[in-house]
PDB file of C-alpha atoms in Angstrom:
ATOM      1  CA  UNK A 119      24.358 -18.339  33.303  1.00  0.00           C
ATOM      2  CA  UNK A 120      27.256 -17.508  30.980  1.00  0.00           C
ATOM      3  CA  UNK A 121      25.912 -15.660  27.576  1.00  0.00           C
ATOM      4  CA  UNK A 122      28.589 -17.301  24.972  1.00  0.00           C
ATOM      5  CA  UNK A 123      30.289 -15.267  22.421  1.00  0.00           C
ATOM      6  CA  UNK A 124      28.085 -18.450  19.197  1.00  0.00           C
ATOM      7  CA  UNK A 125      24.537 -16.977  21.826  1.00  0.00           C
ATOM      8  CA  UNK A 126      24.668 -13.734  21.374  1.00  0.00           C
ATOM      9  CA  UNK A 127      25.866 -13.666  17.699  1.00  0.00           C
ATOM     10  CA  UNK A 128      23.193 -16.185  16.368  1.00  0.00           C
ATOM     11  CA  UNK A 129      20.354 -14.089  19.209  1.00  0.00           C
ATOM     12  CA  UNK A 130      21.987 -10.442  17.296  1.00  0.00           C
ATOM     13  CA  UNK A 131      21.160 -12.805  14.005  1.00  0.00           C
ATOM     14  CA  UNK A 132      18.085 -13.461  13.742  1.00  0.00           C
ATOM     15  CA  UNK A 133      16.700 -10.449  15.298  1.00  0.00           C
ATOM     16  CA  UNK A 134      18.550  -8.515  11.565  1.00  0.00           C
ATOM     17  CA  UNK A 135      17.013 -11.012  10.132  1.00  0.00           C
ATOM     18  CA  UNK A 136      13.436 -12.069  11.341  1.00  0.00           C
ATOM     19  CA  UNK A 137      12.486  -9.551  14.061  1.00  0.00           C
ATOM     20  CA  UNK A 138       9.056  -8.610  14.196  1.00  0.00           C
ATOM     21  CA  UNK A 139       7.894  -5.180  16.142  1.00  0.00           C
ATOM     22  CA  UNK A 140       4.924  -5.647  18.336  1.00  0.00           C
ATOM     23  CA  UNK A 141       2.218  -3.452  17.202  1.00  0.00           C
ATOM     24  CA  UNK A 142      -1.185  -3.383  16.134  1.00  0.00           C
ATOM     25  CA  UNK A 143      -1.333  -0.463  12.900  1.00  0.00           C
ATOM     26  CA  UNK A 144      -3.988   1.110  13.300  1.00  0.00           C
ATOM     27  CA  UNK A 145      -6.235   2.844   9.986  1.00  0.00           C
ATOM     28  CA  UNK A 146      -7.451   5.336  12.681  1.00  0.00           C
ATOM     29  CA  UNK A 147      -3.662   5.526  13.885  1.00  0.00           C
ATOM     30  CA  UNK A 148      -1.577   5.505  11.083  1.00  0.00           C
ATOM     31  CA  UNK A 149      -0.808   8.637   8.430  1.00  0.00           C
ATOM     32  CA  UNK A 150       0.970   6.700   4.998  1.00  0.00           C
ATOM     33  CA  UNK A 151       4.390   8.936   4.013  1.00  0.00           C
ATOM     34  CA  UNK A 152       5.175   9.180   0.370  1.00  0.00           C
ATOM     35  CA  UNK A 153       9.218  10.115   0.776  1.00  0.00           C
ATOM     36  CA  UNK A 154      10.580  11.421  -2.262  1.00  0.00           C
ATOM     37  CA  UNK A 155       8.799  10.253  -4.907  1.00  0.00           C
ATOM     38  CA  UNK A 156       9.897  13.131  -7.446  1.00  0.00           C
ATOM     39  CA  UNK A 157      11.122  13.645 -11.335  1.00  0.00           C
ATOM     40  CA  UNK A 158      14.364  13.875  -9.841  1.00  0.00           C
ATOM     41  CA  UNK A 159      14.797  10.721  -8.328  1.00  0.00           C
ATOM     42  CA  UNK A 160      11.937   7.896 -10.255  1.00  0.00           C
ATOM     43  CA  UNK A 161      11.534   9.678 -13.783  1.00  0.00           C
ATOM     44  CA  UNK A 162      13.739   7.607 -16.608  1.00  0.00           C
ATOM     45  CA  UNK A 163      16.236   9.337 -16.985  1.00  0.00           C
ATOM     46  CA  UNK A 164      15.943  12.693 -16.040  1.00  0.00           C
ATOM     47  CA  UNK A 165      19.130  13.865 -13.507  1.00  0.00           C
ATOM     48  CA  UNK A 166      21.944  11.107 -12.441  1.00  0.00           C
ATOM     49  CA  UNK A 167      20.466  10.344  -9.131  1.00  0.00           C
ATOM     50  CA  UNK A 168      17.167   8.880 -11.503  1.00  0.00           C
ATOM     51  CA  UNK A 169      16.788   5.574  -9.402  1.00  0.00           C
ATOM     52  CA  UNK A 170      15.623   2.609 -11.216  1.00  0.00           C
ATOM     53  CA  UNK A 171      14.086   0.628  -9.089  1.00  0.00           C
ATOM     54  CA  UNK A 172      11.473   2.862  -7.273  1.00  0.00           C
ATOM     55  CA  UNK A 173      10.447   3.639 -10.496  1.00  0.00           C
ATOM     56  CA  UNK A 174       9.860   0.475 -10.779  1.00  0.00           C
ATOM     57  CA  UNK A 175       8.876  -0.301  -7.944  1.00  0.00           C
ATOM     58  CA  UNK A 176       5.996   3.054  -8.159  1.00  0.00           C
ATOM     59  CA  UNK A 177       2.654   0.883  -9.406  1.00  0.00           C
ATOM     60  CA  UNK A 178       3.292  -1.486  -6.188  1.00  0.00           C
ATOM     61  CA  UNK A 179       2.968   1.958  -3.683  1.00  0.00           C
ATOM     62  CA  UNK A 180       0.505   3.455  -5.999  1.00  0.00           C
ATOM     63  CA  UNK A 181      -1.440   0.945  -5.186  1.00  0.00           C
ATOM     64  CA  UNK A 182      -1.248   1.747  -1.469  1.00  0.00           C
ATOM     65  CA  UNK A 183      -1.238   4.917  -2.115  1.00  0.00           C
ATOM     66  CA  UNK A 184      -4.800   4.477  -3.580  1.00  0.00           C
ATOM     67  CA  UNK A 185      -5.825   1.348  -0.599  1.00  0.00           C
ATOM     68  CA  UNK A 186      -5.237   3.618   2.035  1.00  0.00           C
ATOM     69  CA  UNK A 187      -7.399   6.205   0.161  1.00  0.00           C
ATOM     70  CA  UNK A 188      -9.865   3.788   0.730  1.00  0.00           C
ATOM     71  CA  UNK A 189      -9.041   3.464   4.441  1.00  0.00           C
ATOM     72  CA  UNK A 190      -9.044   7.181   4.964  1.00  0.00           C
ATOM     73  CA  UNK A 191      -5.304   7.345   6.074  1.00  0.00           C
ATOM     74  CA  UNK A 192      -3.924   9.950   4.725  1.00  0.00           C
ATOM     75  CA  UNK A 193      -0.846  10.999   2.361  1.00  0.00           C
ATOM     76  CA  UNK A 194       2.014  12.886   3.461  1.00  0.00           C
ATOM     77  CA  UNK A 195       4.387  13.508   0.382  1.00  0.00           C
ATOM     78  CA  UNK A 196       7.672  14.745   0.342  1.00  0.00           C
ATOM     79  CA  UNK A 197      10.001  15.648  -1.505  1.00  0.00           C
ATOM     80  CA  UNK A 198      13.886  16.449  -1.575  1.00  0.00           C
ATOM     81  CA  UNK A 199      14.631  20.075  -2.059  1.00  0.00           C
ATOM     82  CA  UNK A 200      16.055  23.997  -2.394  1.00  0.00           C
ATOM     83  CA  UNK A 201      14.435  24.706   0.524  1.00  0.00           C
ATOM     84  CA  UNK A 202      14.957  28.545   1.552  1.00  0.00           C
ATOM     85  CA  UNK A 203      17.637  29.779  -0.907  1.00  0.00           C
ATOM     86  CA  UNK A 204      19.719  26.922   0.897  1.00  0.00           C
ATOM     87  CA  UNK A 205      21.127  27.921   3.952  1.00  0.00           C
ATOM     88  CA  UNK A 206      18.411  25.696   5.602  1.00  0.00           C
ATOM     89  CA  UNK A 207      20.407  22.624   4.062  1.00  0.00           C
ATOM     90  CA  UNK A 208      23.149  20.438   7.028  1.00  0.00           C
ATOM     91  CA  UNK A 209      25.816  23.217   5.999  1.00  0.00           C
ATOM     92  CA  UNK A 210      28.790  19.693   5.746  1.00  0.00           C
ATOM     93  CA  UNK A 211      26.181  17.918   2.537  1.00  0.00           C
ATOM     94  CA  UNK A 212      27.853  20.211  -0.162  1.00  0.00           C
ATOM     95  CA  UNK A 213      31.117  18.758   1.261  1.00  0.00           C
ATOM     96  CA  UNK A 214      29.892  15.037   0.910  1.00  0.00           C
ATOM     97  CA  UNK A 215      30.487  13.410  -2.576  1.00  0.00           C
ATOM     98  CA  UNK A 216      27.296  12.831  -4.262  1.00  0.00           C
ATOM     99  CA  UNK A 217      26.736  16.804  -4.580  1.00  0.00           C
ATOM    100  CA  UNK A 218      29.027  17.161  -7.248  1.00  0.00           C
ATOM    101  CA  UNK A 219      28.009  16.974  -9.535  1.00  0.00           C
ATOM    102  CA  UNK A 220      26.903  19.954 -12.756  1.00  0.00           C
ATOM    103  CA  UNK A 221      23.689  18.439 -12.673  1.00  0.00           C
ATOM    104  CA  UNK A 222      21.154  21.637 -10.771  1.00  0.00           C
ATOM    105  CA  UNK A 223      17.127  20.442  -9.496  1.00  0.00           C
ATOM    106  CA  UNK A 224      14.220  22.478 -11.184  1.00  0.00           C
ATOM    107  CA  UNK A 225      13.085  24.798  -8.454  1.00  0.00           C
ATOM    108  CA  UNK A 226      10.703  23.658  -7.046  1.00  0.00           C
ATOM    109  CA  UNK A 227      11.328  19.811  -7.487  1.00  0.00           C
ATOM    110  CA  UNK A 228       7.838  18.345  -7.811  1.00  0.00           C
ATOM    111  CA  UNK A 229       6.332  13.876  -7.486  1.00  0.00           C
ATOM    112  CA  UNK A 230       6.309  12.632  -9.822  1.00  0.00           C
ATOM    113  CA  UNK A 231       3.493  12.391 -12.239  1.00  0.00           C
ATOM    114  CA  UNK A 232       2.913   8.865 -12.740  1.00  0.00           C
ATOM    115  CA  UNK A 233       2.210   9.147  -8.576  1.00  0.00           C
ATOM    116  CA  UNK A 234      -1.259  11.042  -9.205  1.00  0.00           C
ATOM    117  CA  UNK A 235      -0.391  13.728  -6.431  1.00  0.00           C
ATOM    118  CA  UNK A 236      -2.688  15.565  -5.256  1.00  0.00           C
ATOM    119  CA  UNK A 237      -4.024  18.514  -4.445  1.00  0.00           C
ATOM    120  CA  UNK A 238      -5.608  17.833  -1.369  1.00  0.00           C
ATOM    121  CA  UNK A 239      -2.893  15.746   0.825  1.00  0.00           C
ATOM    122  CA  UNK A 240      -0.225  17.430   1.927  1.00  0.00           C
ATOM    123  CA  UNK A 241       3.366  18.182   0.399  1.00  0.00           C
ATOM    124  CA  UNK A 242       6.478  19.106   2.266  1.00  0.00           C
ATOM    125  CA  UNK A 243       9.540  20.468   1.121  1.00  0.00           C
ATOM    126  CA  UNK A 244      12.158  19.462   2.405  1.00  0.00           C
ATOM    127  CA  UNK A 245      15.881  20.430   3.244  1.00  0.00           C
ATOM    128  CA  UNK A 246      17.689  16.955   4.144  1.00  0.00           C
ATOM    129  CA  UNK A 247      17.645  13.459   4.511  1.00  0.00           C
ATOM    130  CA  UNK A 248      14.625  12.524   7.204  1.00  0.00           C
ATOM    131  CA  UNK A 249      11.071  14.471   6.556  1.00  0.00           C
ATOM    132  CA  UNK A 250      10.993  15.567  11.025  1.00  0.00           C
ATOM    133  CA  UNK A 251      14.779  17.731   9.814  1.00  0.00           C
ATOM    134  CA  UNK A 252      13.261  21.324  10.169  1.00  0.00           C
ATOM    135  CA  UNK A 253      10.115  20.284   8.573  1.00  0.00           C
ATOM    136  CA  UNK A 254       5.940  21.023  10.131  1.00  0.00           C
ATOM    137  CA  UNK A 255       5.411  17.349  10.087  1.00  0.00           C
ATOM    138  CA  UNK A 256       5.476  15.973  13.534  1.00  0.00           C
ATOM    139  CA  UNK A 257       3.724  19.685  14.089  1.00  0.00           C
ATOM    140  CA  UNK A 258       0.837  18.001  11.240  1.00  0.00           C
ATOM    141  CA  UNK A 259       1.017  13.986  12.066  1.00  0.00           C
ATOM    142  CA  UNK A 260       0.256  15.197  16.599  1.00  0.00           C
ATOM    143  CA  UNK A 261      -2.297  17.769  15.188  1.00  0.00           C
ATOM    144  CA  UNK A 262      -3.793  14.441  12.613  1.00  0.00           C
ATOM    145  CA  UNK A 263      -3.895  12.275  16.253  1.00  0.00           C
ATOM    146  CA  UNK A 264      -1.480   9.699  14.552  1.00  0.00           C
ATOM    147  CA  UNK A 265       1.024   7.593  16.153  1.00  0.00           C
ATOM    148  CA  UNK A 266       1.938   5.810  13.679  1.00  0.00           C
ATOM    149  CA  UNK A 267       3.638   5.879   9.893  1.00  0.00           C
ATOM    150  CA  UNK A 268       4.414   3.721   7.148  1.00  0.00           C
ATOM    151  CA  UNK A 269       7.325   4.920   5.236  1.00  0.00           C
ATOM    152  CA  UNK A 270       7.045   3.995   1.890  1.00  0.00           C
ATOM    153  CA  UNK A 271       9.405   5.880  -1.463  1.00  0.00           C
ATOM    154  CA  UNK A 272      13.669   6.113  -1.984  1.00  0.00           C
ATOM    155  CA  UNK A 273      16.304   6.450  -0.975  1.00  0.00           C
ATOM    156  CA  UNK A 274      15.673   3.371   0.959  1.00  0.00           C
ATOM    157  CA  UNK A 275      19.551   3.626   2.903  1.00  0.00           C
ATOM    158  CA  UNK A 276      18.960   7.549   3.126  1.00  0.00           C
ATOM    159  CA  UNK A 277      15.855   9.607   2.932  1.00  0.00           C
ATOM    160  CA  UNK A 278      13.218   6.846   4.444  1.00  0.00           C
ATOM    161  CA  UNK A 279      15.437   5.504   6.618  1.00  0.00           C
ATOM    162  CA  UNK A 280      17.011   8.334   8.038  1.00  0.00           C
ATOM    163  CA  UNK A 281      13.114   9.333   8.305  1.00  0.00           C
ATOM    164  CA  UNK A 282      12.368   6.094  10.064  1.00  0.00           C
ATOM    165  CA  UNK A 283      15.227   6.790  12.844  1.00  0.00           C
ATOM    166  CA  UNK A 284      13.554  10.163  13.527  1.00  0.00           C
ATOM    167  CA  UNK A 285      10.371   8.836  13.834  1.00  0.00           C
ATOM    168  CA  UNK A 286      11.285   6.167  16.364  1.00  0.00           C
ATOM    169  CA  UNK A 287      13.053   9.031  18.341  1.00  0.00           C
ATOM    170  CA  UNK A 288      10.155  11.365  18.469  1.00  0.00           C
ATOM    171  CA  UNK A 289       7.487   8.148  20.076  1.00  0.00           C
ATOM    172  CA  UNK A 290       5.496   6.495  16.397  1.00  0.00           C
ATOM    173  CA  UNK A 291       5.929   3.408  15.697  1.00  0.00           C
ATOM    174  CA  UNK A 292       7.140   2.896  12.209  1.00  0.00           C
ATOM    175  CA  UNK A 293       6.084   0.926   9.901  1.00  0.00           C
ATOM    176  CA  UNK A 294       9.078   0.548   7.372  1.00  0.00           C
ATOM    177  CA  UNK A 295       7.875  -0.222   3.019  1.00  0.00           C
ATOM    178  CA  UNK A 296       9.442  -3.867   2.513  1.00  0.00           C
ATOM    179  CA  UNK A 297       8.891  -3.764  -1.103  1.00  0.00           C
ATOM    180  CA  UNK A 298       7.628  -0.747  -1.550  1.00  0.00           C
ATOM    181  CA  UNK A 299      11.245   1.476  -1.140  1.00  0.00           C
ATOM    182  CA  UNK A 300      14.073   1.471  -3.139  1.00  0.00           C
ATOM    183  CA  UNK A 301      17.509   2.078  -3.712  1.00  0.00           C
ATOM    184  CA  UNK A 302      19.821   2.885  -5.554  1.00  0.00           C
ATOM    185  CA  UNK A 303      22.668  -0.433  -5.337  1.00  0.00           C
ATOM    186  CA  UNK A 304      19.279  -2.647  -5.125  1.00  0.00           C
ATOM    187  CA  UNK A 305      22.385  -4.596  -2.823  1.00  0.00           C
ATOM    188  CA  UNK A 306      21.664  -2.062   0.209  1.00  0.00           C
ATOM    189  CA  UNK A 307      18.834  -3.193   0.479  1.00  0.00           C
ATOM    190  CA  UNK A 308      18.590  -5.707   2.768  1.00  0.00           C
ATOM    191  CA  UNK A 309      21.521  -4.402   5.238  1.00  0.00           C
ATOM    192  CA  UNK A 310      18.781  -1.415   6.161  1.00  0.00           C
ATOM    193  CA  UNK A 311      16.114  -3.526   6.661  1.00  0.00           C
ATOM    194  CA  UNK A 312      17.956  -5.549   8.994  1.00  0.00           C
ATOM    195  CA  UNK A 313      19.450  -2.883  10.536  1.00  0.00           C
ATOM    196  CA  UNK A 314      15.176  -1.237  10.505  1.00  0.00           C
ATOM    197  CA  UNK A 315      13.749  -4.233  11.914  1.00  0.00           C
ATOM    198  CA  UNK A 316      16.310  -5.211  14.724  1.00  0.00           C
ATOM    199  CA  UNK A 317      16.547  -1.998  16.318  1.00  0.00           C
ATOM    200  CA  UNK A 318      13.386   0.891  14.697  1.00  0.00           C
ATOM    201  CA  UNK A 319      11.292  -0.438  12.996  1.00  0.00           C
ATOM    202  CA  UNK A 320       8.061  -3.037  11.530  1.00  0.00           C
ATOM    203  CA  UNK A 321       9.082  -4.566   8.121  1.00  0.00           C
ATOM    204  CA  UNK A 322       6.945  -5.664   6.429  1.00  0.00           C
ATOM    205  CA  UNK A 323       5.980  -6.428   2.813  1.00  0.00           C
ATOM    206  CA  UNK A 324       3.238  -3.923   0.818  1.00  0.00           C
ATOM    207  CA  UNK A 325       0.977  -7.221   0.804  1.00  0.00           C
ATOM    208  CA  UNK A 326       1.407  -7.508   5.356  1.00  0.00           C
ATOM    209  CA  UNK A 327       0.834  -3.711   5.294  1.00  0.00           C
ATOM    210  CA  UNK A 328      -2.492  -4.576   2.857  1.00  0.00           C
ATOM    211  CA  UNK A 329      -3.477  -7.398   5.892  1.00  0.00           C
ATOM    212  CA  UNK A 330      -2.087  -5.182   9.034  1.00  0.00           C
ATOM    213  CA  UNK A 331      -4.410  -2.526   8.017  1.00  0.00           C
ATOM    214  CA  UNK A 332      -7.080  -5.089   6.931  1.00  0.00           C
ATOM    215  CA  UNK A 333      -7.380  -6.937  10.263  1.00  0.00           C
ATOM    216  CA  UNK A 334      -7.056  -3.427  12.385  1.00  0.00           C
ATOM    217  CA  UNK A 335     -10.288  -2.960  10.321  1.00  0.00           C
ATOM    218  CA  UNK A 336     -12.210  -5.693  10.702  1.00  0.00           C
ATOM    219  CA  UNK A 337     -11.253  -5.725  15.199  1.00  0.00           C
ATOM    220  CA  UNK A 338     -12.511  -1.899  15.186  1.00  0.00           C
ATOM    221  CA  UNK A 339     -15.856  -2.960  13.049  1.00  0.00           C
ATOM    222  CA  UNK A 340     -16.680  -6.029  15.818  1.00  0.00           C
ATOM    223  CA  UNK A 341     -15.734  -3.997  19.076  1.00  0.00           C
TER     224      UNK A 341
END
């Protein structure tokens, strides 16, 4: 049958709004990525790049971190930092609008204290938006035997969204925290979630992530 413009538009809109990827979220196969919950972005008033929505979201994310620890899901954190004195950063970054400021981040960048980072958990210092760009993250995940990443943190439509796309391209199952991510203009949150939902990730709220992990644990215990 011929596909009408109305039909294809309706189908696309449904996928953006309601699409759900079909894969299990197993504790023994997953890792929790906590992207850039650092002083620069989350500590109130710390820098011109402060993301108030990320500060408000932080207690919910910390609860998810604690839940993953209980299930032995590795917690891997990143910070956006001035690695290798800067030459490893994408060259074009210096020409983009958000780079035009006199403020300079302290060296090294640090995870916000309120996030409860532990010394026995992996911390990756990355030079660009995506957590896979010029970092050992892919090697770490494969050595841990993890094929599913749960992406949380900030910014939803920059570092988190880029990491989700990079993970997808590398063959990982991607879970994206709808209410465990935040951005600097909250009107941008849902449009980014919609794109990820349609083409890259299983977009879930925190309670849904916890439920999926519990369901997979129950099934594993029954086998």
